[in-house]
Every structure is written in C-alpha cells, then in structure tokens.
Amino acid sequence: MLVTALLFTAITSGADLQRLMDDADAAYTSGNFPEAVNLYSQILKSGYTSAVLEYNLGNAYFKIDEIGPAILHLERARRLVPRDEDISFNLDYVKVYRKGQLDLPEKSALVKTFESLRNYFTLNELAWTLLILWLAVVTTSILYWFRRGGRGSKALLYVFLTSSLLFILTAGWTVDRYRLDSREQIVVMTDEVQIHSAPVETSKVLFILREGMEGTVRERTDGWCEIKLADGKTGWIPTHAIASI
Amino acid sequence: MGNRLIFGLILVGMIPGLLMGQPDIHASVDARRIYVGDTFTYKVEVKNSDSTPTIHLPASRKLSVVSGPMQSTSFSIMNGVQSSTRSVSYTMVALEPGELTIPPSEVVIRNKRYQSNAVQLEVLPQPGSGTKAAPGGSRNDRQLQQTQPQSKSVPAPEIMLRAEPNRTDIVVGEPVTITYKLYTQVRVYNYGIDKLPDAVGFWSEEIPLTGQPQLKAEIVDGVNYQSAVLKKVVYYPTRPGELTIEPLRVNLEVQSKRRRSRNTFFSDPFFDDVFSHEKKVLFSNSLKLKVSDVPRPTPPNYSGAVGKFRLSARLDTNTIHVNDAVGLHVTLEGTGNFKTLNLPDITLPDGIDMFKPEKEEKVRLVNEVYQGYKRMTYLLVPRAAGEMVIPAFTLVYYDSDAKKYRTAETKRLTLQVKPLSGEQPLITSGYSREEVALMNQDLRFIKLQGAKFVPMGYRVLNQWWYHTTMMMGLVAMLGVVLYTRRQEKIGSDKALGRRLRAHNRAQTLLKSARKVVMDEKQVYALLSQAVVGYIGDRLNLPEKALDTDALIHELTQRKISEQLVSEVRALLIRLDMGRFAPGADSAEPPELIQNARQILTRLSRELKE
C-alpha cells in the first residue's frame, strides 16, 4: 500500500492528475471503456479523489457490465457531492440493472423528504458551517456584552440568539452526519455470494446476494464481515466478495 | 496519572527539538556486504525533529523496496540533555551485484526539504553462482539469454524467475499469456505472491492453476534446473503502443547452503544447519510488449472486437397479439476480447416498446483466450398491429488470425402482430413503474470538467486548526467575561479604580505637556497636575488634601526612600514656583518633563513594593 503510494507521489500535482483525467475522458468518449477504467483507476492510486472522477469511473464500469464496481464508485461520488443530480440519476439507473433486488416497502413522501434533507450536506460542509456559526456566536456575544443597553444592542441580541440556535441545530446535524459517515457501507463485488449464519464456511447459508447489492458492516472478523441489509436481514459474508464504499 | 507524567516528559523532551533549526539527518543500512536477492534495512534517522519526517526514496534500478516505511521514535536523556530520534526504515532487496550507492533521500519535515547522506553497500553475487545476477529488472532480456549461450566463466544463477509471453506480435484486443516460471537448483519450501504486477493498458485475468506447481526437469543454457509454473496470466491490451508489464515479485523460502563469509563467529558445525531455510525475494524480468493497432482505416462501425465471433438473433414466437410481450434474444458467441466489448445497439421500428434487456454472460478462459457467449434478451411489446420487421444486427470485428475485418450479421426477423383479441394479456416484466421509466432512459454522460481533487478521506473535522479555532472562540468569550468582571470591580472599588488609572492619567498629562513645550506656564501646570494627580490616585487621597505638604506627609508614611521623597518635594516646589512666578526657574521645559517622568517611574516602582 505504502509502496504504491510512494511510486505515485510523482503524479500528485494537479496538472498531472488533470492530464490523466483528460486521457481517460477521451477513452470513454471514444467508447474504449476498459481503457477508461484503467486510466481512471490509475488516478485514484495517487491518493487523491474527486466526485467527477468517481462518477466517470462508475459510468465506465457500468459500460463494461461491471455492476458492482459501478455502484461502488457512484456511491463514493455521491458521498462527495450528495446534491448532484447526474450522480443520483446514474446511481438509480445502474441499480435497476442489478440481478437481485431487495423487497423494500415503498417509502412515504415524508420519509423521502426527510432523508434527502438529511443527506443534503456533506460532513465537511457541515463542519465549515458549524465553524462559521460558532465564530458568529462568539462575535455577537462579545459585541452584545459590551453594548448592553446601548444603541443596536437589541438587534445584536437577536443575531446572537439566531446564530446560537442555528449553531446547536448544525452541531446536532454534524454529529448525525458524522455517525452516518462512520458506518461502513459495503457493495457486493462478485456475481453471486452466499450469506452465512456464522463466520464459518460450513455454517448454514441464509440467503444469496447478487453483485451490486449494498449493506452496512456490523462486525468484522478474520476474513468475514457481518452485514445488515436495508430490509433488516443480517448475515456473514466473506470479505473478498465485498468492497467498502 | 502515570500517563500524564510520561506525556509531560515527552513534551519536555520535544522542546530542544523545537528550538533547533537544522535537524540532524542520517541514513544508514544494517549490513555493509550482502548478497544479491538478500534483504537489508535502510534507515533514515532524524534527531530532534518535532514532527515525523516524510521520506522520498531515491529512484534506483539496483534495488527494490520490499516493505516499509516503518516509523519509530525514541527519546533519550544523556548527560542531562534530552534528545529524540525519529526513524523511518525500509526493507530493501539488492538486485544487482557490485558497488551499490543508495543516493541521498529527500527528507521532508514540516514542508522543509533536506537531504540525507548517500549510503554505500557492497553487493556480492549469489554464492555459488559466480557473477551473474539473479534475474531482476529489465536488464535481463529473455531473448538475449536464449540466443546467446552463456560462457563457462559466467555460471547461471541457482534460482531465477522468468516471465515468458506466448507470443510477441499482438494487436489491441488480442490476448497474450504470460507464464511466470521459476527455475531453481535448490529446494523451494514455500512461495507467496502478493499481487499481480502493475500492467497499465491491460485487462488481466489470472488462469487458475490446479493443485501444487509441478516440478519439471529442464535444461537452460546447458544448466540443469527444476522448473515450475507459478502463475499464468492472460493480458488483453486495451490500447496500442509499447506497454510494460512490471516484474512479478515472489517471496520464497528456499534451502540455503551455508555461507562462509557470514556469521563465522557463531557458526558451529553441529548447530549450523546445513540446509537452513532462507527467505528470499525474487523478481521476474519486466516485459515490454509492442502492441500494434488494428489496421487503419477502421471500418465505419468497427466495434473494437478482436477475435472470432458469430452473431445470432431469435424471437420467442413469430406471431403475437398487440400489447403482448415477446422475447428477442441476441447472442454473440465466439472467442476474443469479450470482457471489453458490448453487443450492438438495437434499433426497432416504431410501434414497439422495448424493456430493459436481461443480460447473460458465460465467458471463460479456454486455451488462454476468452471463449463463450454474451446474450441479451429484450422484451418487446408491439403497440400496433401489422408486420413488424426487426432489422439485422451487425458487429464489425477484427479477425486477428486472418488479419482482416469481418462482419457478423444476424438474419432479419419479422414479427406478425395480430390486432387485439378479446382478452388483454398482462405484461409482467417484474419491474416497478419507476424502474421501467428509468430503463427507457440512458446512463447520463460523464462529466468532462470540474474535477476538483481532494486527498482521499479528507475531513475538516480531523484537522488541528479546526479545533484550535473553536477553542480560541471559547477562550475569547471567557476572556471578555473575565475582563468586564474586572472592569466592574474597578468601577465599584473607587480606590482600586484610581490606582489602576493613575499611570494612564499621568502619561496623558505628560504627553500633552510635551505638545505645548513652548508655553512654559502651561507645561508647569500640566506637570504639576500629573505628579500631584498620580500620587493622589495611587494613594487614594481626597482631592482637597492635594497640596504639597500633605502629599509629602502621605509619602513619608509609605515605605519610600527618603531621597525620592525629597526629590518629589523639590520637583513640586519648582513646579509651583514656575506656575506662579514664571521665569524664576532656569530649567528648560523638555528637561523638566524628563525629570518629572523619571520621578514618576521611580515612584511607581517604589509604591509597588
């Protein structure tokens, strides 16, 4: 891992990355999707990433019928820029082509709105907002303290109270986002994989997952991972069959 | 508690490092003489650095990094001087015999670049193998070895790894199989391969080998070897040009013959196992493959497929009713670069709805090429009656054996659609309405601009400055509260207030005296005000008690040297004289101001004690 990092320190400058990116885009545009996959993956080895890069790589993988990696990279792109319509669209589009689908109850409009709002900002955006609000709280509180009863102190008080309220809300939101981001999400990368009841090859097979299906990691042991699916099912999956988002 | 103490010690230990400018950087190796293929440790030590250095290793063809970097930090106190040493070490392997100089490494500490020293090593050829190097690096060309038998004076290596391609003239999309073969004269107990070598521009797939590698006796350049195939990989080039497949690295555990030059001190005929195990890292040669492009110009709708293909199309039934569903199967069979090609697009006459195709793929490596089929099953639903013609599908591909382009084509299919009959069949495509709506669209195109690169996993929340800024805000708020509390206390405690303000008030008066230095009378008045006011404020005397005698009396009550008291008294008298009888004093105003300032300074010092 570190050795490859060393090998690729040479291409960490932005211009180099952009040049590789242009080559990869050209390969994609001309329809040479395997080559595009090759080149995009090359950029990722530099240790740098970008929503556009993950998105393009996801698309390229879909074009060569690799649903698992396609979903993996599109999900990563969405994590970086959750509000991008193209990313969400392609992700939904690609997911339709999974061979297996979970039986999920239809979500109500209210739940959908709540979820899209919850995922509206990235953790970094929330952290920045939190910092700015905190500075606003500090400044207004100091100004107000000095101007108590003076001219404009009422306005200052309102600004202080509003920013404090926003600060508390954002803090809560940031904690929520942090916890969501800290959960390890996985995508199934092999065509078909059996989910066991215990981290042992001989244990009972509970169900089967197909390439591109997602889950959340609950526990890890040597070579196995306990995952939970969106429909609530849990089971142990060999780690070679999955990749973390 | 103990932890905190240690932490404190560490902090103290870091202080000298923080103060030092140029860190002490030293690079070293753990052995001066080694054999080709042996591992050694290369270590860069930085003394008294407060942050972990980043090492950029120099590029060298003569060595390769096996593992690392490993970081460690040690603190020591010697003769009462604390010092810290941070070291970064790598395990390396020497690839060629001869003098080996490891060029200076670049060491980055806190964005500053330093150079380490160069290190010299002597690399001896493999014992028992003369001067010939273990195969490694691109120097070792396979053809060269085969066409030019080695002279007797250069014995062959006792163990080597070769990458052997099954062909050399390749066209884009044509497979090449590389066989990684181990040739050995010693026993190999164990081997491990971490990963396939980097091969930019290839689509690679390993051919699974069944069972343990079989040993075969083989003669290479007149030398007897046991050979075994360790790995077989099929590479499909995805672009033309000269492409490189990096060397494959194999970790081996081999039987080693006893060496004379090493460990003579501890060698003991009874304990020194004649057939001891030895760990070894072996590299294959890297391969440069010339991949030629498909002949130009390519036919207009060339699909990129290379190999031999057959295309067929079939309908489930030829007669159906309107709104009924029928399956259309398009199958591409053959051998070639299946993994990287797509089936031709379908164009349908108006009046037929098409649903998401079901893809089926069975492609296996057979005789080192991809062989199998890709099938798409489209669900067609005619919406109008009549005879529908589904046009032929074509796939233009390059036949690499015949070296020309060919076209695989299907037959035209006709579908008789009968008008609606009494009963309306239900379409059960198994997808929700939203999904069907999605399927009728297409994947959105990639974004060609706006790639903003960020380090992977970068989190603002994990940055030190983030928390520092947050803490600073808190400190600022607390500071303001404490400050105003003090101000309030000053406001309510008159004596304290006067005492704290005394200095500032006197300074202001002195300053204005300096401004009106031409007006003597004014200067005397201001200076008198300053000195009298200062003493009054510091001692919290009532305003009306501020005549010279009262002041001097008050001053004598305090612990103030008599000399200073008399000087104050002299100054006050002079100031009074000057105010009421101008011209009586010969002193120039600037001198007087200076005098007054000195006395005030001394007063403040003595009153404090």
mmCIF file with all atom_site columns, N, CA, C and O in Angstrom, chain A residues 24-41:
data_model
loop_
_atom_site.group_PDB
_atom_site.id
_atom_site.type_symbol
_atom_site.label_atom_id
_atom_site.label_alt_id
_atom_site.label_comp_id
_atom_site.label_asym_id
_atom_site.label_entity_id
_atom_site.label_seq_id
_atom_site.pdbx_PDB_ins_code
_atom_site.Cartn_x
_atom_site.Cartn_y
_atom_site.Cartn_z
_atom_site.occupancy
_atom_site.B_iso_or_equiv
_atom_site.pdbx_formal_charge
_atom_site.auth_seq_id
_atom_site.auth_comp_id
_atom_site.auth_asym_id
_atom_site.auth_atom_id
_atom_site.pdbx_PDB_model_num
ATOM 1  N N  . ALA A 1 24 ? -8.384  9.820  -19.869 1.00 0.00 ? 24 ALA A N  1
ATOM 2  C CA . ALA A 1 24 ? -9.426  8.856  -19.516 1.00 0.00 ? 24 ALA A CA 1
ATOM 3  C C  . ALA A 1 24 ? -10.758 9.279  -20.118 1.00 0.00 ? 24 ALA A C  1
ATOM 4  O O  . ALA A 1 24 ? -11.486 8.455  -20.677 1.00 0.00 ? 24 ALA A O  1
ATOM 5  N N  . ASP A 1 25 ? -11.063 10.576 -20.025 1.00 0.00 ? 25 ASP A N  1
ATOM 6  C CA . ASP A 1 25 ? -12.315 11.072 -20.600 1.00 0.00 ? 25 ASP A CA 1
ATOM 7  C C  . ASP A 1 25 ? -12.350 10.808 -22.105 1.00 0.00 ? 25 ASP A C  1
ATOM 8  O O  . ASP A 1 25 ? -13.374 10.418 -22.657 1.00 0.00 ? 25 ASP A O  1
ATOM 9  N N  . ALA A 1 26 ? -11.177 11.010 -22.738 1.00 0.00 ? 26 ALA A N  1
ATOM 10 C CA . ALA A 1 26 ? -11.105 10.791 -24.190 1.00 0.00 ? 26 ALA A CA 1
ATOM 11 C C  . ALA A 1 26 ? -11.365 9.319  -24.511 1.00 0.00 ? 26 ALA A C  1
ATOM 12 O O  . ALA A 1 26 ? -12.092 9.000  -25.450 1.00 0.00 ? 26 ALA A O  1
ATOM 13 N N  . ALA A 1 27 ? -10.792 8.429  -23.690 1.00 0.00 ? 27 ALA A N  1
ATOM 14 C CA . ALA A 1 27 ? -11.007 6.995  -23.911 1.00 0.00 ? 27 ALA A CA 1
ATOM 15 C C  . ALA A 1 27 ? -12.493 6.663  -23.765 1.00 0.00 ? 27 ALA A C  1
ATOM 16 O O  . ALA A 1 27 ? -13.055 5.916  -24.558 1.00 0.00 ? 27 ALA A O  1
ATOM 17 N N  . TYR A 1 28 ? -13.124 7.249  -22.760 1.00 0.00 ? 28 TYR A N  1
ATOM 18 C CA . TYR A 1 28 ? -14.547 6.984  -22.528 1.00 0.00 ? 28 TYR A CA 1
ATOM 19 C C  . TYR A 1 28 ? -15.363 7.489  -23.713 1.00 0.00 ? 28 TYR A C  1
ATOM 20 O O  . TYR A 1 28 ? -16.218 6.790  -24.243 1.00 0.00 ? 28 TYR A O  1
ATOM 21 N N  . THR A 1 29 ? -15.054 8.723  -24.125 1.00 0.00 ? 29 THR A N  1
ATOM 22 C CA . THR A 1 29 ? -15.822 9.346  -25.203 1.00 0.00 ? 29 THR A CA 1
ATOM 23 C C  . THR A 1 29 ? -15.693 8.556  -26.485 1.00 0.00 ? 29 THR A C  1
ATOM 24 O O  . THR A 1 29 ? -16.653 8.424  -27.243 1.00 0.00 ? 29 THR A O  1
ATOM 25 N N  . SER A 1 30 ? -14.499 7.989  -26.725 1.00 0.00 ? 30 SER A N  1
ATOM 26 C CA . SER A 1 30 ? -14.331 7.230  -27.960 1.00 0.00 ? 30 SER A CA 1
ATOM 27 C C  . SER A 1 30 ? -14.849 5.808  -27.817 1.00 0.00 ? 30 SER A C  1
ATOM 28 O O  . SER A 1 30 ? -14.744 5.017  -28.742 1.00 0.00 ? 30 SER A O  1
ATOM 29 N N  . GLY A 1 31 ? -15.393 5.469  -26.665 1.00 0.00 ? 31 GLY A N  1
ATOM 30 C CA . GLY A 1 31 ? -16.012 4.162  -26.491 1.00 0.00 ? 31 GLY A CA 1
ATOM 31 C C  . GLY A 1 31 ? -15.072 3.085  -25.999 1.00 0.00 ? 31 GLY A C  1
ATOM 32 O O  . GLY A 1 31 ? -15.455 1.931  -25.887 1.00 0.00 ? 31 GLY A O  1
ATOM 33 N N  . ASN A 1 32 ? -13.839 3.440  -25.703 1.00 0.00 ? 32 ASN A N  1
ATOM 34 C CA . ASN A 1 32 ? -12.888 2.447  -25.181 1.00 0.00 ? 32 ASN A CA 1
ATOM 35 C C  . ASN A 1 32 ? -13.009 2.409  -23.654 1.00 0.00 ? 32 ASN A C  1
ATOM 36 O O  . ASN A 1 32 ? -12.187 2.951  -22.926 1.00 0.00 ? 32 ASN A O  1
ATOM 37 N N  . PHE A 1 33 ? -14.095 1.762  -23.201 1.00 0.00 ? 33 PHE A N  1
ATOM 38 C CA . PHE A 1 33 ? -14.403 1.806  -21.773 1.00 0.00 ? 33 PHE A CA 1
ATOM 39 C C  . PHE A 1 33 ? -13.386 1.077  -20.896 1.00 0.00 ? 33 PHE A C  1
ATOM 40 O O  . PHE A 1 33 ? -13.046 1.566  -19.829 1.00 0.00 ? 33 PHE A O  1
ATOM 41 N N  . PRO A 1 34 ? -12.869 -0.089 -21.321 1.00 0.00 ? 34 PRO A N  1
ATOM 42 C CA . PRO A 1 34 ? -11.870 -0.755 -20.466 1.00 0.00 ? 34 PRO A CA 1
ATOM 43 C C  . PRO A 1 34 ? -10.661 0.131  -20.229 1.00 0.00 ? 34 PRO A C  1
ATOM 44 O O  . PRO A 1 34 ? -10.137 0.212  -19.125 1.00 0.00 ? 34 PRO A O  1
ATOM 45 N N  . GLU A 1 35 ? -10.216 0.817  -21.290 1.00 0.00 ? 35 GLU A N  1
ATOM 46 C CA . GLU A 1 35 ? -9.068  1.694  -21.154 1.00 0.00 ? 35 GLU A CA 1
ATOM 47 C C  . GLU A 1 35 ? -9.414  2.861  -20.208 1.00 0.00 ? 35 GLU A C  1
ATOM 48 O O  . GLU A 1 35 ? -8.591  3.265  -19.381 1.00 0.00 ? 35 GLU A O  1
ATOM 49 N N  . ALA A 1 36 ? -10.646 3.363  -20.332 1.00 0.00 ? 36 ALA A N  1
ATOM 50 C CA . ALA A 1 36 ? -11.078 4.452  -19.444 1.00 0.00 ? 36 ALA A CA 1
ATOM 51 C C  . ALA A 1 36 ? -11.022 3.988  -17.997 1.00 0.00 ? 36 ALA A C  1
ATOM 52 O O  . ALA A 1 36 ? -10.516 4.691  -17.119 1.00 0.00 ? 36 ALA A O  1
ATOM 53 N N  . VAL A 1 37 ? -11.529 2.765  -17.751 1.00 0.00 ? 37 VAL A N  1
ATOM 54 C CA . VAL A 1 37 ? -11.494 2.214  -16.388 1.00 0.00 ? 37 VAL A CA 1
ATOM 55 C C  . VAL A 1 37 ? -10.061 2.157  -15.875 1.00 0.00 ? 37 VAL A C  1
ATOM 56 O O  . VAL A 1 37 ? -9.740  2.583  -14.776 1.00 0.00 ? 37 VAL A O  1
ATOM 57 N N  . ASN A 1 38 ? -9.186  1.667  -16.762 1.00 0.00 ? 38 ASN A N  1
ATOM 58 C CA . ASN A 1 38 ? -7.764  1.574  -16.451 1.00 0.00 ? 38 ASN A CA 1
ATOM 59 C C  . ASN A 1 38 ? -7.194  2.907  -16.005 1.00 0.00 ? 38 ASN A C  1
ATOM 60 O O  . ASN A 1 38 ? -6.531  3.017  -14.973 1.00 0.00 ? 38 ASN A O  1
ATOM 61 N N  . LEU A 1 39 ? -7.454  3.927  -16.814 1.00 0.00 ? 39 LEU A N  1
ATOM 62 C CA . LEU A 1 39 ? -6.849  5.235  -16.578 1.00 0.00 ? 39 LEU A CA 1
ATOM 63 C C  . LEU A 1 39 ? -7.445  5.913  -15.345 1.00 0.00 ? 39 LEU A C  1
ATOM 64 O O  . LEU A 1 39 ? -6.727  6.479  -14.524 1.00 0.00 ? 39 LEU A O  1
ATOM 65 N N  . TYR A 1 40 ? -8.764  5.829  -15.208 1.00 0.00 ? 40 TYR A N  1
ATOM 66 C CA . TYR A 1 40 ? -9.393  6.448  -14.038 1.00 0.00 ? 40 TYR A CA 1
ATOM 67 C C  . TYR A 1 40 ? -8.857  5.798  -12.760 1.00 0.00 ? 40 TYR A C  1
ATOM 68 O O  . TYR A 1 40 ? -8.547  6.483  -11.790 1.00 0.00 ? 40 TYR A O  1
ATOM 69 N N  . SER A 1 41 ? -8.724  4.460  -12.787 1.00 0.00 ? 41 SER A N  1
ATOM 70 C CA . SER A 1 41 ? -8.232  3.762  -11.589 1.00 0.00 ? 41 SER A CA 1
ATOM 71 C C  . SER A 1 41 ? -6.821  4.205  -11.268 1.00 0.00 ? 41 SER A C  1
ATOM 72 O O  . SER A 1 41 ? -6.434  4.310  -10.112 1.00 0.00 ? 41 SER A O  1
#
